[in-house]
Each structure stands twice: as C-alpha cells, then as structure tokens.
mmCIF file of C-alpha atoms and ligand atoms in Angstrom:
data_model
loop_
_atom_site.group_PDB
_atom_site.id
_atom_site.type_symbol
_atom_site.label_atom_id
_atom_site.label_comp_id
_atom_site.label_asym_id
_atom_site.label_seq_id
_atom_site.Cartn_x
_atom_site.Cartn_y
_atom_site.Cartn_z
ATOM 1 C CA MET A 246 49.570 33.268 229.654
ATOM 2 C CA PRO A 247 51.904 34.204 232.146
ATOM 3 C CA GLY A 248 54.632 36.408 233.635
ATOM 4 C CA ASN A 249 57.162 33.744 232.965
ATOM 5 C CA GLU A 250 57.352 34.891 229.336
ATOM 6 C CA ILE A 251 58.758 38.246 230.461
ATOM 7 C CA LEU A 252 61.065 37.443 233.267
ATOM 8 C CA GLY A 253 63.981 39.770 232.686
ATOM 9 C CA LYS A 254 65.856 42.895 233.783
ATOM 10 C CA GLU A 255 63.221 44.254 236.235
ATOM 11 C CA GLU A 256 63.301 41.078 238.296
ATOM 12 C CA LYS A 257 67.114 40.797 237.923
ATOM 13 C CA LYS A 258 67.505 44.268 239.379
ATOM 14 C CA HIS A 259 65.710 43.435 242.565
ATOM 15 C CA VAL A 260 67.438 40.020 242.881
ATOM 16 C CA ASP A 261 70.841 41.684 242.335
ATOM 17 C CA GLU A 262 70.036 44.110 245.185
ATOM 18 C CA VAL A 263 69.502 41.263 247.612
ATOM 19 C CA MET A 264 72.531 39.389 246.335
ATOM 20 C CA SER A 265 74.899 42.316 246.403
ATOM 21 C CA GLY A 266 76.260 43.251 249.777
ATOM 22 C CA HIS A 267 74.574 41.585 252.725
ATOM 23 C CA HIS A 268 72.806 38.522 251.183
ATOM 24 C CA ILE A 269 70.067 38.392 253.795
ATOM 25 C CA LEU A 270 67.404 36.019 252.435
ATOM 26 C CA LEU A 271 65.070 35.856 255.476
ATOM 27 C CA ARG A 272 62.198 38.343 255.596
ATOM 28 C CA HIS A 273 62.912 39.315 259.242
ATOM 29 C CA SER A 274 65.743 39.708 261.684
ATOM 30 C CA PHE A 275 69.412 40.703 261.033
ATOM 31 C CA GLN A 276 68.364 44.417 261.388
ATOM 32 C CA ASN A 277 71.972 45.562 261.784
ATOM 33 C CA LEU A 278 73.235 43.755 258.685
ATOM 34 C CA ARG A 279 70.549 44.264 256.077
ATOM 35 C CA GLY A 280 70.804 48.029 255.520
ATOM 36 C CA ASN A 281 67.092 48.365 255.863
ATOM 37 C CA GLN A 282 66.346 46.119 252.879
ATOM 38 C CA TYR A 283 63.096 44.127 253.294
ATOM 39 C CA LYS A 284 61.955 42.811 249.934
ATOM 40 C CA VAL A 285 59.004 40.731 251.299
ATOM 41 C CA ASP A 286 57.697 43.718 253.245
ATOM 42 C CA GLU A 287 58.164 45.838 250.092
ATOM 43 C CA LEU A 288 56.218 43.483 247.899
ATOM 44 C CA GLU A 289 53.409 43.372 250.501
ATOM 45 C CA ARG A 290 53.265 47.200 250.457
ATOM 46 C CA VAL A 291 53.259 47.321 246.632
ATOM 47 C CA ALA A 292 50.342 44.750 246.479
ATOM 48 C CA GLU A 293 48.337 46.733 249.213
ATOM 49 C CA GLN A 294 48.671 49.821 246.927
ATOM 50 C CA LYS A 295 47.845 48.013 243.839
ATOM 51 C CA PHE A 296 44.739 46.440 245.133
ATOM 52 C CA GLY A 297 43.741 49.155 247.567
ATOM 53 C CA VAL A 298 43.563 46.860 250.602
ATOM 54 C CA LYS A 299 44.842 47.319 254.194
ATOM 55 C CA HIS A 300 46.822 44.060 254.420
ATOM 56 C CA ALA A 301 48.816 41.855 252.053
ATOM 57 C CA LEU A 302 50.703 38.835 253.427
ATOM 58 C CA ALA A 303 53.246 37.198 251.110
ATOM 59 C CA VAL A 304 53.561 33.423 251.489
ATOM 60 C CA SER A 305 55.222 30.391 249.839
ATOM 61 C CA SER A 306 52.464 29.321 247.434
ATOM 62 C CA GLY A 307 48.923 29.858 246.411
ATOM 63 C CA THR A 308 47.878 26.672 248.265
ATOM 64 C CA ALA A 309 49.700 28.170 251.355
ATOM 65 C CA ALA A 310 47.747 31.341 250.975
ATOM 66 C CA LEU A 311 44.538 29.365 251.099
ATOM 67 C CA ARG A 312 45.612 27.288 254.012
ATOM 68 C CA VAL A 313 46.773 30.412 256.020
ATOM 69 C CA ALA A 314 43.452 32.123 255.169
ATOM 70 C CA ILE A 315 41.521 29.206 256.589
ATOM 71 C CA ALA A 316 43.693 29.099 259.672
ATOM 72 C CA ALA A 317 42.902 32.733 260.245
ATOM 73 C CA LEU A 318 39.182 31.941 260.354
ATOM 74 C CA GLY A 319 39.830 29.724 263.353
ATOM 75 C CA LEU A 320 37.205 27.165 262.366
ATOM 76 C CA PRO A 321 36.746 23.997 264.454
ATOM 77 C CA ARG A 322 37.860 20.735 262.772
ATOM 78 C CA GLY A 323 35.077 19.177 260.699
ATOM 79 C CA SER A 324 33.720 22.609 259.561
ATOM 80 C CA ILE A 325 32.235 22.510 256.084
ATOM 81 C CA ILE A 326 33.782 24.876 253.525
ATOM 82 C CA ALA A 327 31.827 25.231 250.275
ATOM 83 C CA THR A 328 33.741 25.605 247.052
ATOM 84 C CA GLN A 329 33.238 24.903 243.313
ATOM 85 C CA SER A 330 33.732 21.597 241.591
ATOM 86 C CA PHE A 331 35.803 23.236 238.782
ATOM 87 C CA THR A 332 38.981 24.407 240.353
ATOM 88 C CA PHE A 333 42.588 23.380 240.842
ATOM 89 C CA VAL A 334 43.008 20.508 243.328
ATOM 90 C CA GLY A 335 45.035 23.023 245.682
ATOM 91 C CA THR A 336 41.690 24.690 246.724
ATOM 92 C CA VAL A 337 40.447 21.400 248.104
ATOM 93 C CA GLU A 338 43.754 20.229 249.445
ATOM 94 C CA ALA A 339 43.940 23.416 251.658
ATOM 95 C CA ILE A 340 40.512 22.696 253.078
ATOM 96 C CA VAL A 341 41.438 19.044 253.850
ATOM 97 C CA GLU A 342 44.787 20.044 255.317
ATOM 98 C CA ALA A 343 42.906 22.377 257.701
ATOM 99 C CA GLY A 344 40.861 19.460 258.946
ATOM 100 C CA CYS A 345 37.771 20.942 257.326
ATOM 101 C CA VAL A 346 35.316 19.279 254.874
ATOM 102 C CA PRO A 347 35.250 20.399 251.178
ATOM 103 C CA LEU A 348 31.797 20.749 249.768
ATOM 104 C CA CYS A 349 32.157 20.912 245.983
ATOM 105 C CA LEU A 350 29.364 22.431 244.228
ATOM 106 C CA ASP A 351 28.007 22.792 240.570
ATOM 107 C CA ILE A 352 29.232 25.570 238.377
ATOM 108 C CA ASP A 353 27.124 27.785 236.094
ATOM 109 C CA GLU A 354 27.697 29.127 232.558
ATOM 110 C CA THR A 355 30.491 31.359 233.950
ATOM 111 C CA LEU A 356 32.277 27.961 234.799
ATOM 112 C CA ASN A 357 32.499 29.213 238.434
ATOM 113 C CA LEU A 358 30.332 28.658 241.505
ATOM 114 C CA ALA A 359 26.642 28.622 240.685
ATOM 115 C CA PRO A 360 24.730 30.943 243.036
ATOM 116 C CA LYS A 361 21.745 28.587 242.951
ATOM 117 C CA ALA A 362 23.827 25.571 243.923
ATOM 118 C CA LEU A 363 25.334 27.671 246.781
ATOM 119 C CA GLN A 364 21.833 28.729 247.973
ATOM 120 C CA ASP A 365 20.577 25.137 247.873
ATOM 121 C CA ALA A 366 23.630 23.959 249.774
ATOM 122 C CA CYS A 367 23.148 26.577 252.442
ATOM 123 C CA ASN A 368 19.733 25.065 253.102
ATOM 124 C CA LYS A 369 21.123 21.499 253.462
ATOM 125 C CA PHE A 370 24.377 22.101 255.333
ATOM 126 C CA ASP A 371 25.859 24.225 258.079
ATOM 127 C CA ILE A 372 28.454 25.983 255.998
ATOM 128 C CA SER A 373 31.340 27.818 257.761
ATOM 129 C CA ALA A 374 33.119 29.453 254.885
ATOM 130 C CA ILE A 375 32.973 29.746 250.990
ATOM 131 C CA ILE A 376 35.939 29.654 248.715
ATOM 132 C CA VAL A 377 34.831 31.056 245.332
ATOM 133 C CA VAL A 378 37.348 30.662 242.528
ATOM 134 C CA HIS A 379 37.665 32.941 239.368
ATOM 135 C CA MET A 380 38.692 29.968 237.313
ATOM 136 C CA LEU A 381 40.978 30.797 234.470
ATOM 137 C CA GLY A 382 40.467 34.475 234.745
ATOM 138 C CA THR A 383 36.692 34.933 234.507
ATOM 139 C CA PRO A 384 35.013 36.523 237.554
ATOM 140 C CA ALA A 385 32.374 34.465 239.468
ATOM 141 C CA ARG A 386 29.084 36.096 240.069
ATOM 142 C CA MET A 387 30.287 37.961 243.065
ATOM 143 C CA ASP A 388 27.091 40.057 243.574
ATOM 144 C CA GLN A 389 24.757 37.065 244.100
ATOM 145 C CA ILE A 390 27.442 35.058 245.974
ATOM 146 C CA SER A 391 28.121 37.945 248.358
ATOM 147 C CA GLU A 392 24.437 38.418 249.012
ATOM 148 C CA ILE A 393 23.881 34.759 249.889
ATOM 149 C CA ALA A 394 26.982 34.767 252.041
ATOM 150 C CA LYS A 395 25.823 37.922 253.904
ATOM 151 C CA SER A 396 22.324 36.614 254.449
ATOM 152 C CA LYS A 397 23.815 33.454 256.133
ATOM 153 C CA ASN A 398 26.720 35.365 257.872
ATOM 154 C CA ILE A 399 29.438 33.262 256.033
ATOM 155 C CA LEU A 400 32.794 34.571 255.259
ATOM 156 C CA VAL A 401 34.044 34.465 251.684
ATOM 157 C CA ILE A 402 37.521 33.668 250.425
ATOM 158 C CA GLU A 403 38.179 34.466 246.862
ATOM 159 C CA ASP A 404 40.650 32.063 245.295
ATOM 160 C CA THR A 405 42.166 34.467 242.818
ATOM 161 C CA ALA A 406 45.002 32.369 241.569
ATOM 162 C CA TRP A 407 43.762 32.915 237.980
ATOM 163 C CA GLY A 408 41.736 35.972 238.540
ATOM 164 C CA ILE A 409 44.517 38.402 239.559
ATOM 165 C CA GLY A 410 44.122 41.632 237.585
ATOM 166 C CA GLY A 411 40.490 40.998 236.826
ATOM 167 C CA LYS A 412 37.678 43.100 238.300
ATOM 168 C CA PHE A 413 34.049 42.941 239.323
ATOM 169 C CA GLY A 414 32.435 46.404 239.000
ATOM 170 C CA ASP A 415 35.211 48.723 239.939
ATOM 171 C CA ARG A 416 36.860 46.326 242.424
ATOM 172 C CA PHE A 417 39.806 44.006 241.846
ATOM 173 C CA LEU A 418 39.006 40.347 242.243
ATOM 174 C CA GLY A 419 40.339 39.226 245.586
ATOM 175 C CA THR A 420 39.084 42.461 247.303
ATOM 176 C CA ILE A 421 35.324 41.752 247.228
ATOM 177 C CA GLY A 422 35.158 38.876 249.678
ATOM 178 C CA ASP A 423 36.593 38.948 253.134
ATOM 179 C CA ILE A 424 39.879 37.503 252.047
ATOM 180 C CA GLY A 425 41.555 37.077 248.594
ATOM 181 C CA THR A 426 44.416 34.713 247.752
ATOM 182 C CA PHE A 427 46.866 34.788 244.847
ATOM 183 C CA SER A 428 49.365 32.150 243.469
ATOM 184 C CA PHE A 429 52.566 33.186 241.905
ATOM 185 C CA ASP A 430 53.450 29.734 240.712
ATOM 186 C CA TYR A 431 55.176 29.366 237.363
ATOM 187 C CA ALA A 432 52.126 29.033 235.350
ATOM 188 C CA LYS A 433 50.370 32.072 236.709
ATOM 189 C CA ALA A 434 50.052 35.640 235.266
ATOM 190 C CA ILE A 435 52.308 37.074 237.872
ATOM 191 C CA THR A 436 54.953 34.589 238.819
ATOM 192 C CA THR A 437 57.808 34.222 241.367
ATOM 193 C CA GLY A 438 58.479 30.532 240.490
ATOM 194 C CA GLU A 439 56.704 29.409 243.574
ATOM 195 C CA GLY A 440 54.844 31.928 245.828
ATOM 196 C CA GLY A 441 51.435 33.306 246.854
ATOM 197 C CA MET A 442 49.737 36.045 248.762
ATOM 198 C CA MET A 443 46.695 36.645 251.046
ATOM 199 C CA ILE A 444 45.019 40.074 251.020
ATOM 200 C CA THR A 445 42.284 41.421 253.343
ATOM 201 C CA ASN A 446 40.876 44.592 254.857
ATOM 202 C CA ASN A 447 40.168 42.639 258.096
ATOM 203 C CA SER A 448 43.014 43.492 260.474
ATOM 204 C CA GLU A 449 42.162 40.674 262.829
ATOM 205 C CA ILE A 450 42.276 38.097 260.039
ATOM 206 C CA ASP A 451 45.576 39.587 258.900
ATOM 207 C CA PHE A 452 47.061 39.446 262.411
ATOM 208 C CA ARG A 453 46.094 35.784 262.895
ATOM 209 C CA ALA A 454 47.198 34.776 259.344
ATOM 210 C CA ARG A 455 50.536 36.639 259.698
ATOM 211 C CA ALA A 456 51.267 34.962 263.028
ATOM 212 C CA TRP A 457 50.111 31.467 261.825
ATOM 213 C CA HIS A 458 52.363 31.502 258.692
ATOM 214 C CA ASP A 459 55.374 32.152 260.881
ATOM 215 C CA HIS A 460 55.074 29.444 263.613
ATOM 216 C CA GLY A 461 52.573 31.586 265.616
ATOM 217 C CA HIS A 462 55.139 34.400 265.973
ATOM 218 C CA GLU A 463 53.382 37.793 266.388
ATOM 219 C CA ASN A 464 56.443 39.863 265.551
ATOM 220 C CA ASN A 465 55.822 41.969 268.599
ATOM 221 C CA PRO A 466 58.116 44.926 268.160
ATOM 222 C CA GLU A 467 58.500 45.352 271.926
ATOM 223 C CA VAL A 468 60.427 42.127 272.365
ATOM 224 C CA ALA A 469 63.219 40.104 270.663
ATOM 225 C CA ARG A 470 62.081 37.334 268.312
ATOM 226 C CA TRP A 471 63.122 34.577 270.805
ATOM 227 C CA GLU A 472 60.819 36.272 273.350
ATOM 228 C CA ASP A 473 58.123 36.884 270.862
ATOM 229 C CA THR A 474 54.427 36.651 271.960
ATOM 230 C CA ARG A 475 52.368 33.818 270.538
ATOM 231 C CA HIS A 476 48.744 32.795 271.100
ATOM 232 C CA SER A 477 48.668 29.621 268.953
ATOM 233 C CA SER A 478 50.960 27.139 267.074
ATOM 234 C CA GLY A 479 51.315 27.730 263.298
ATOM 235 C CA PHE A 480 53.477 26.557 260.608
ATOM 236 C CA ASN A 481 56.155 27.912 258.241
ATOM 237 C CA TYR A 482 54.812 29.342 254.876
ATOM 238 C CA ARG A 483 57.096 32.312 254.813
ATOM 239 C CA MET A 484 58.267 33.833 251.564
ATOM 240 C CA SER A 485 61.942 34.293 250.954
ATOM 241 C CA GLU A 486 63.601 37.666 250.100
ATOM 242 C CA LEU A 487 64.719 36.273 246.746
ATOM 243 C CA THR A 488 61.244 35.156 245.811
ATOM 244 C CA ALA A 489 59.848 38.639 246.772
ATOM 245 C CA ALA A 490 62.523 40.298 244.648
ATOM 246 C CA VAL A 491 61.255 38.453 241.543
ATOM 247 C CA GLY A 492 57.698 39.512 242.578
ATOM 248 C CA LEU A 493 58.621 43.174 242.798
ATOM 249 C CA GLY A 494 59.865 42.976 239.173
ATOM 250 C CA GLN A 495 56.762 41.334 238.024
ATOM 251 C CA PHE A 496 54.401 43.828 239.771
ATOM 252 C CA GLU A 497 56.181 46.658 237.731
ATOM 253 C CA LYS A 498 54.748 45.009 234.641
ATOM 254 C CA PHE A 499 51.296 44.414 236.072
ATOM 255 C CA GLU A 500 49.403 46.690 233.655
ATOM 256 C CA PHE A 501 51.421 45.482 230.747
ATOM 257 C CA ILE A 502 50.591 41.777 231.443
ATOM 258 C CA PHE A 503 46.846 42.152 231.700
ATOM 259 C CA GLU A 504 46.591 44.695 228.809
ATOM 260 C CA SER A 505 48.411 42.235 226.672
ATOM 261 C CA HIS A 506 46.072 39.448 227.827
ATOM 262 C CA ARG A 507 43.069 41.447 226.940
ATOM 263 C CA ALA A 508 44.361 42.685 223.606
ATOM 264 C CA ASN A 509 45.586 39.263 222.513
ATOM 265 C CA ALA A 510 42.354 37.449 223.480
ATOM 266 C CA ASN A 511 40.231 40.144 221.775
ATOM 267 C CA ALA A 512 42.309 39.783 218.583
ATOM 268 C CA ILE A 513 41.609 36.093 218.583
ATOM 269 C CA TRP A 514 37.945 36.432 219.327
ATOM 270 C CA ASP A 515 37.398 39.145 216.573
ATOM 271 C CA GLU A 516 38.598 36.495 214.088
ATOM 272 C CA ILE A 517 36.374 33.701 215.242
ATOM 273 C CA LYS A 518 33.261 35.151 216.805
ATOM 274 C CA HIS A 519 31.146 34.816 213.581
ATOM 275 C CA PHE A 520 31.313 31.034 213.760
ATOM 276 C CA GLU A 521 27.888 29.836 214.796
ATOM 277 C CA PHE A 522 28.993 26.551 216.208
ATOM 278 C CA ILE A 523 31.025 28.222 219.042
ATOM 279 C CA LYS A 524 29.658 30.164 222.001
ATOM 280 C CA ARG A 525 31.916 32.182 224.198
ATOM 281 C CA ARG A 526 32.036 31.498 228.037
ATOM 282 C CA SER A 527 29.429 33.767 229.720
ATOM 283 C CA ASN A 528 30.471 36.605 231.774
ATOM 284 C CA ASP A 529 28.567 38.696 234.256
ATOM 285 C CA ASP A 530 27.877 42.322 232.879
ATOM 286 C CA ARG A 531 29.864 43.760 235.648
ATOM 287 C CA ALA A 532 32.958 41.497 235.130
ATOM 288 C CA LEU A 533 36.298 42.445 233.753
ATOM 289 C CA GLU A 534 38.299 39.262 232.895
ATOM 290 C CA SER A 535 41.860 38.896 233.453
ATOM 291 C CA LEU A 536 41.721 36.495 230.474
ATOM 292 C CA GLU A 537 44.245 33.713 231.297
ATOM 293 C CA ALA A 538 42.417 31.783 228.676
ATOM 294 C CA LEU A 539 39.800 32.312 225.887
ATOM 295 C CA ILE A 540 37.076 29.734 226.398
ATOM 296 C CA PHE A 541 34.235 28.763 224.235
ATOM 297 C CA GLU A 542 31.834 25.860 224.068
ATOM 298 C CA VAL A 543 30.589 23.644 221.335
ATOM 299 C CA ASP A 544 27.511 21.374 221.082
ATOM 300 C CA ASN A 545 28.750 18.293 222.634
ATOM 301 C CA SER A 546 31.830 16.546 224.119
ATOM 302 C CA VAL A 547 32.588 14.462 221.042
ATOM 303 C CA THR A 548 32.844 17.665 218.907
ATOM 304 C CA ALA A 549 35.030 19.264 221.595
ATOM 305 C CA LEU A 550 37.430 16.408 221.514
ATOM 306 C CA ARG A 551 37.580 16.278 217.735
ATOM 307 C CA LEU A 552 38.088 20.020 217.509
ATOM 308 C CA LYS A 553 40.820 19.745 220.153
ATOM 309 C CA GLN A 554 42.573 17.128 217.970
ATOM 310 C CA HIS A 555 42.314 19.271 214.982
ATOM 311 C CA LEU A 556 43.875 22.339 216.802
ATOM 312 C CA THR A 557 46.699 20.176 217.978
ATOM 313 C CA LYS A 558 47.481 19.181 214.330
ATOM 314 C CA LEU A 559 47.882 22.874 213.530
ATOM 315 C CA ASN A 560 50.116 23.476 216.638
ATOM 316 C CA ILE A 561 47.308 25.335 218.542
ATOM 317 C CA SER A 562 47.403 24.288 221.998
ATOM 318 C CA THR A 563 44.646 24.229 224.518
ATOM 319 C CA LYS A 564 44.710 24.774 228.309
ATOM 320 C CA ILE A 565 42.975 22.532 230.814
ATOM 321 C CA LEU A 566 39.767 22.161 228.760
ATOM 322 C CA PRO A 567 38.877 19.693 227.322
ATOM 323 C CA GLU A 568 41.851 17.440 227.861
ATOM 324 C CA ALA A 569 42.745 18.003 231.608
ATOM 325 C CA ILE A 570 39.434 18.033 233.218
ATOM 326 C CA SER A 571 40.376 15.296 235.664
ATOM 327 C CA TRP A 572 42.986 17.589 237.084
ATOM 328 C CA HIS A 573 40.540 20.267 237.668
ATOM 329 C CA PHE A 574 37.101 18.747 238.423
ATOM 330 C CA SER A 575 36.252 17.465 241.813
ATOM 331 C CA LYS A 576 33.895 14.620 240.483
ATOM 332 C CA THR A 577 37.047 12.761 239.259
ATOM 333 C CA TRP A 578 38.920 13.043 242.551
ATOM 334 C CA ASN A 579 38.397 9.604 244.007
ATOM 335 C CA HIS A 580 41.699 9.956 245.888
ATOM 336 C CA ILE A 581 40.143 12.609 248.222
ATOM 337 C CA PRO A 582 37.419 10.755 250.109
ATOM 338 C CA GLU A 583 36.899 13.791 252.313
ATOM 339 C CA ILE A 584 34.915 15.628 249.489
ATOM 340 C CA ILE A 585 31.143 15.887 249.860
ATOM 341 C CA THR A 586 28.634 17.127 247.184
ATOM 342 C CA THR A 587 25.028 17.939 246.935
ATOM 343 C CA THR A 588 24.365 16.750 243.273
ATOM 344 C CA ASP A 589 26.104 14.190 241.120
ATOM 345 C CA LEU A 590 27.679 17.141 239.279
ATOM 346 C CA SER A 591 26.716 15.788 235.892
ATOM 347 C CA ASP A 592 25.474 19.121 234.613
ATOM 348 C CA SER A 593 28.881 20.671 235.513
ATOM 349 C CA GLU A 594 30.731 17.789 233.885
ATOM 350 C CA ASP A 595 28.609 17.955 230.690
ATOM 351 C CA ARG A 596 29.317 21.737 230.498
ATOM 352 C CA LEU A 597 33.056 21.316 231.058
ATOM 353 C CA ARG A 598 33.398 18.532 228.496
ATOM 354 C CA ARG A 599 31.958 20.775 225.750
ATOM 355 C CA CYS A 600 34.386 23.561 226.357
ATOM 356 C CA ILE A 601 37.585 24.467 224.469
ATOM 357 C CA SER A 602 40.115 26.658 226.261
ATOM 358 C CA LEU A 603 42.790 28.529 224.314
ATOM 359 C CA PRO A 604 45.708 29.857 226.400
ATOM 360 C CA VAL A 605 46.297 33.566 226.065
ATOM 361 C CA ASN A 606 49.932 34.649 225.890
ATOM 362 C CA ILE A 607 51.666 37.967 226.338
ATOM 363 C CA LYS A 608 53.833 37.278 223.357
ATOM 364 C CA GLN A 609 51.281 36.273 220.755
ATOM 365 C CA PRO A 610 52.942 35.273 217.430
ATOM 366 C CA THR A 611 51.870 37.456 214.454
ATOM 367 C CA GLY A 612 49.165 35.693 212.468
ATOM 368 C CA TYR A 613 48.010 33.520 215.371
ATOM 369 C CA PRO A 614 44.424 34.823 215.493
ATOM 370 C CA GLN A 615 44.168 34.158 211.789
ATOM 371 C CA LEU A 616 45.554 30.640 212.261
ATOM 372 C CA VAL A 617 42.843 29.934 214.883
ATOM 373 C CA LYS A 618 40.289 31.261 212.354
ATOM 374 C CA LYS A 619 41.611 29.034 209.612
ATOM 375 C CA ALA A 620 41.498 26.049 211.969
ATOM 376 C CA LEU A 621 37.822 26.572 212.687
ATOM 377 C CA GLU A 622 36.990 27.200 209.149
ATOM 378 C CA GLU A 623 38.493 23.832 208.153
ATOM 379 C CA PHE A 624 36.638 22.220 210.994
ATOM 380 C CA SER A 625 33.202 23.577 210.351
HETATM 381 C C1 PLP B 1202 47.486 27.530 240.904
HETATM 382 C C2 PLP B 1202 46.251 27.433 241.810
HETATM 383 C C3 PLP B 1202 46.316 27.272 243.193
HETATM 384 C C4 PLP B 1202 47.464 26.773 243.893
HETATM 385 O O1 PLP B 1202 48.588 27.718 243.713
HETATM 386 P P1 PLP B 1202 50.100 27.067 243.966
HETATM 387 O O2 PLP B 1202 50.922 28.358 244.055
HETATM 388 O O3 PLP B 1202 50.541 26.343 242.759
HETATM 389 O O4 PLP B 1202 50.176 26.326 245.236
HETATM 390 C C5 PLP B 1202 45.104 27.330 243.860
HETATM 391 N N1 PLP B 1202 43.893 27.491 243.180
HETATM 392 C C6 PLP B 1202 43.784 27.634 241.916
HETATM 393 C C7 PLP B 1202 42.577 27.917 241.380
HETATM 394 C C8 PLP B 1202 44.954 27.527 241.086
HETATM 395 O O5 PLP B 1202 44.882 27.631 239.788
#
C-alpha cells in the first residue's frame, strides 16, 4: 500500500525547512519574508517534470482536485458527467457538488469503465464530460475510451487517485485524458495526510482551475493581491506549505514506492497463480499497473465471502473487495438521489462480489506470499 509506511527523514527535511526561520505556511504572498521558499510551487514543478505535463496544480484533497477540474470545464448546471459505478464516493460527490448529474456506468473485466457501456450511454444521453477511474491501480481501457470521447467531442478527466505511477503504453496515467487528478490522502500510494493535485497540458484549463481553487484570484503578477484580476468566483482549495513539504519528500521516493508494489505483488502472484479456482483481474495489453492491490476473482460471491473469512483467520487482510463494496459501488448509494444509470448494474455487482482484493504493501513481511499460498491451499 501506501507512502504512509515510509514517512521519514525525506519529508522531515522539507518540513524542517519550512519551520526553521520564517514559518510562512501560505503558498503565496510574504515575498520579503520567505527567502524565496515556495514549497507548493516546488511540488507542482516536481510533478510536472515527473509526469511530463505542462501544468500541475496542488490542492487540498483528491476530491477537491476533481471539483476544481470540473469547475475549469465551465459546464452549465445540470450537465451530465459519465463515470463508472465502481469508484470511491468522492468521484460522484465532486460531480454533485458542481451542480452536475453523475451518470454511473457498468464496469468491464478490468473493473473500470466498460467502453461498451460508455458507447451505449453516449447514444442515450447528452454527456458533457467523462471521469474514468483507474480503480485500485489498474488502468482503464484508455485507447477505446479516448476514441469514443474524441468521436463525440467530450473531454476526459482521469481520476488517478489509485493509478498514480501506472502507465498506459508509454504514458503515465493521468496524462492521457485532458485532465488527470491525484489524491494524496493517508491511504494513497503518495501521501501528504490530506492533499491532491490536478495535471493538464491545456493551459486554459490550468488557468481557470488555478484561479477557481483560490477564490477566483488570477495571481496577476502586474498587481498586488488585493487588486488581483478575477473573472469568476471560486473557492478555497489551496494546499499549505507544510503539506507540500511532505509531498516533496514522498516524490523523492516515487520510483521506490512503485517498484516495491510491483515486486511484492508479483511475489504473491508467483506463489498462487497455479490455483485454478482463481482468475486474476484482467488488464489491457498496454497497461502497466501501479498495483495498489492484487485482485482476483472466484466462481461466485458465496465462495468469495468464505475465502475472505478464511484469509482473515490467518491474518491476511483484504482491501475493499469483497467486504466494502457498499463504500465503492454506486448501486448502493441510495443517499445520493442525483445519480442516474443506464442499466441496473447487476452485471457489475455480480463481478465485484466475486472479487478478492489483497492490499499490496511496500514493507511486505518475509514469508507473506507463502502464507497466502498456504491459505489458498487449505481452502481449495
Ligand atoms: C481517494 C479517492 C478520491 C478522493 O481523494 P481524497 O483525497 O480522499 O479526497 C477520489 N477518487 C478515488 C477513486 C479515490 O480512491
């Protein structure tokens, strides 16, 4: 799992730099006092380099990154935004918060947005934007989804809260659509406690998002902040200097985090791939997973729950599937009446309830893959 396992001296060094001397915790202003130290700006530049994009905007959470991205699209209230039914509730909340309508669609065997469901929905609804999610670190089918979006002239946001560090072809997830968003919350692979980021190559989108996340301030260098130019109202989703300091420490360990995920997930899979009653989550040929979790399916939901109980007895934990579907599946969200769908999502539900998801950690205990193997042996 996540960067929270390795919070340490790299983060502390940057935090100490903020806390020694001037103590300026706001990302802008106080030019004369701060000795040219801008940690939020620095984090944005590091991310731009890492992902090879023109613009990165650090914000206060992953949900805020989605909200800011939608604001930058300037959609009228009531616009329909298509997304997938298997996601974290924050994806849908950002849509609702923006006054738009979430259209939650079926997933395919990647457990992400099914291109066919998207195609069908495009024929039924006037869709203004698409939020595709790389749920738990496996890339969605970006080739087909981008093609459909392009043919209908619809912009694509990639909710890369779990997919950070993954790739599709030679491109990082989050850089394939028009906008990518990340979460740095405490459970995510790169963490700042709370935090998030929006990336894009579209300078107009960046300009609007940047202003909107800061009360509409355009940060016009020609004028003082209190005289700043503004074209719309906005909100406050700014990241603090302390948060960015933690983020800078985490980004120094970016390669290590994802290399560990991949090595540790592969070590588990190598021990268990011969079991015929499990089938690994499908993956597009061009996808490189960030592997937040190792997911496989079994025959039916009863077996999945029994296997989950058996794993728990051996102290092997699971992550979201199968036990926490109601947190992550739109069909169960009766508390959000704004949601619309095209099907009853029963195929998606059936698929999810058959899945087992093992968390992948950076610090994997010695013998853990063998323990998982033993558990499956006893079960089969
Ligand atoms: C974590 C997450 C978010 C929200 O991020 P926060 O930083 O917790 O607000 C959004 N979408 C998905 C898919 C997530 O997993």
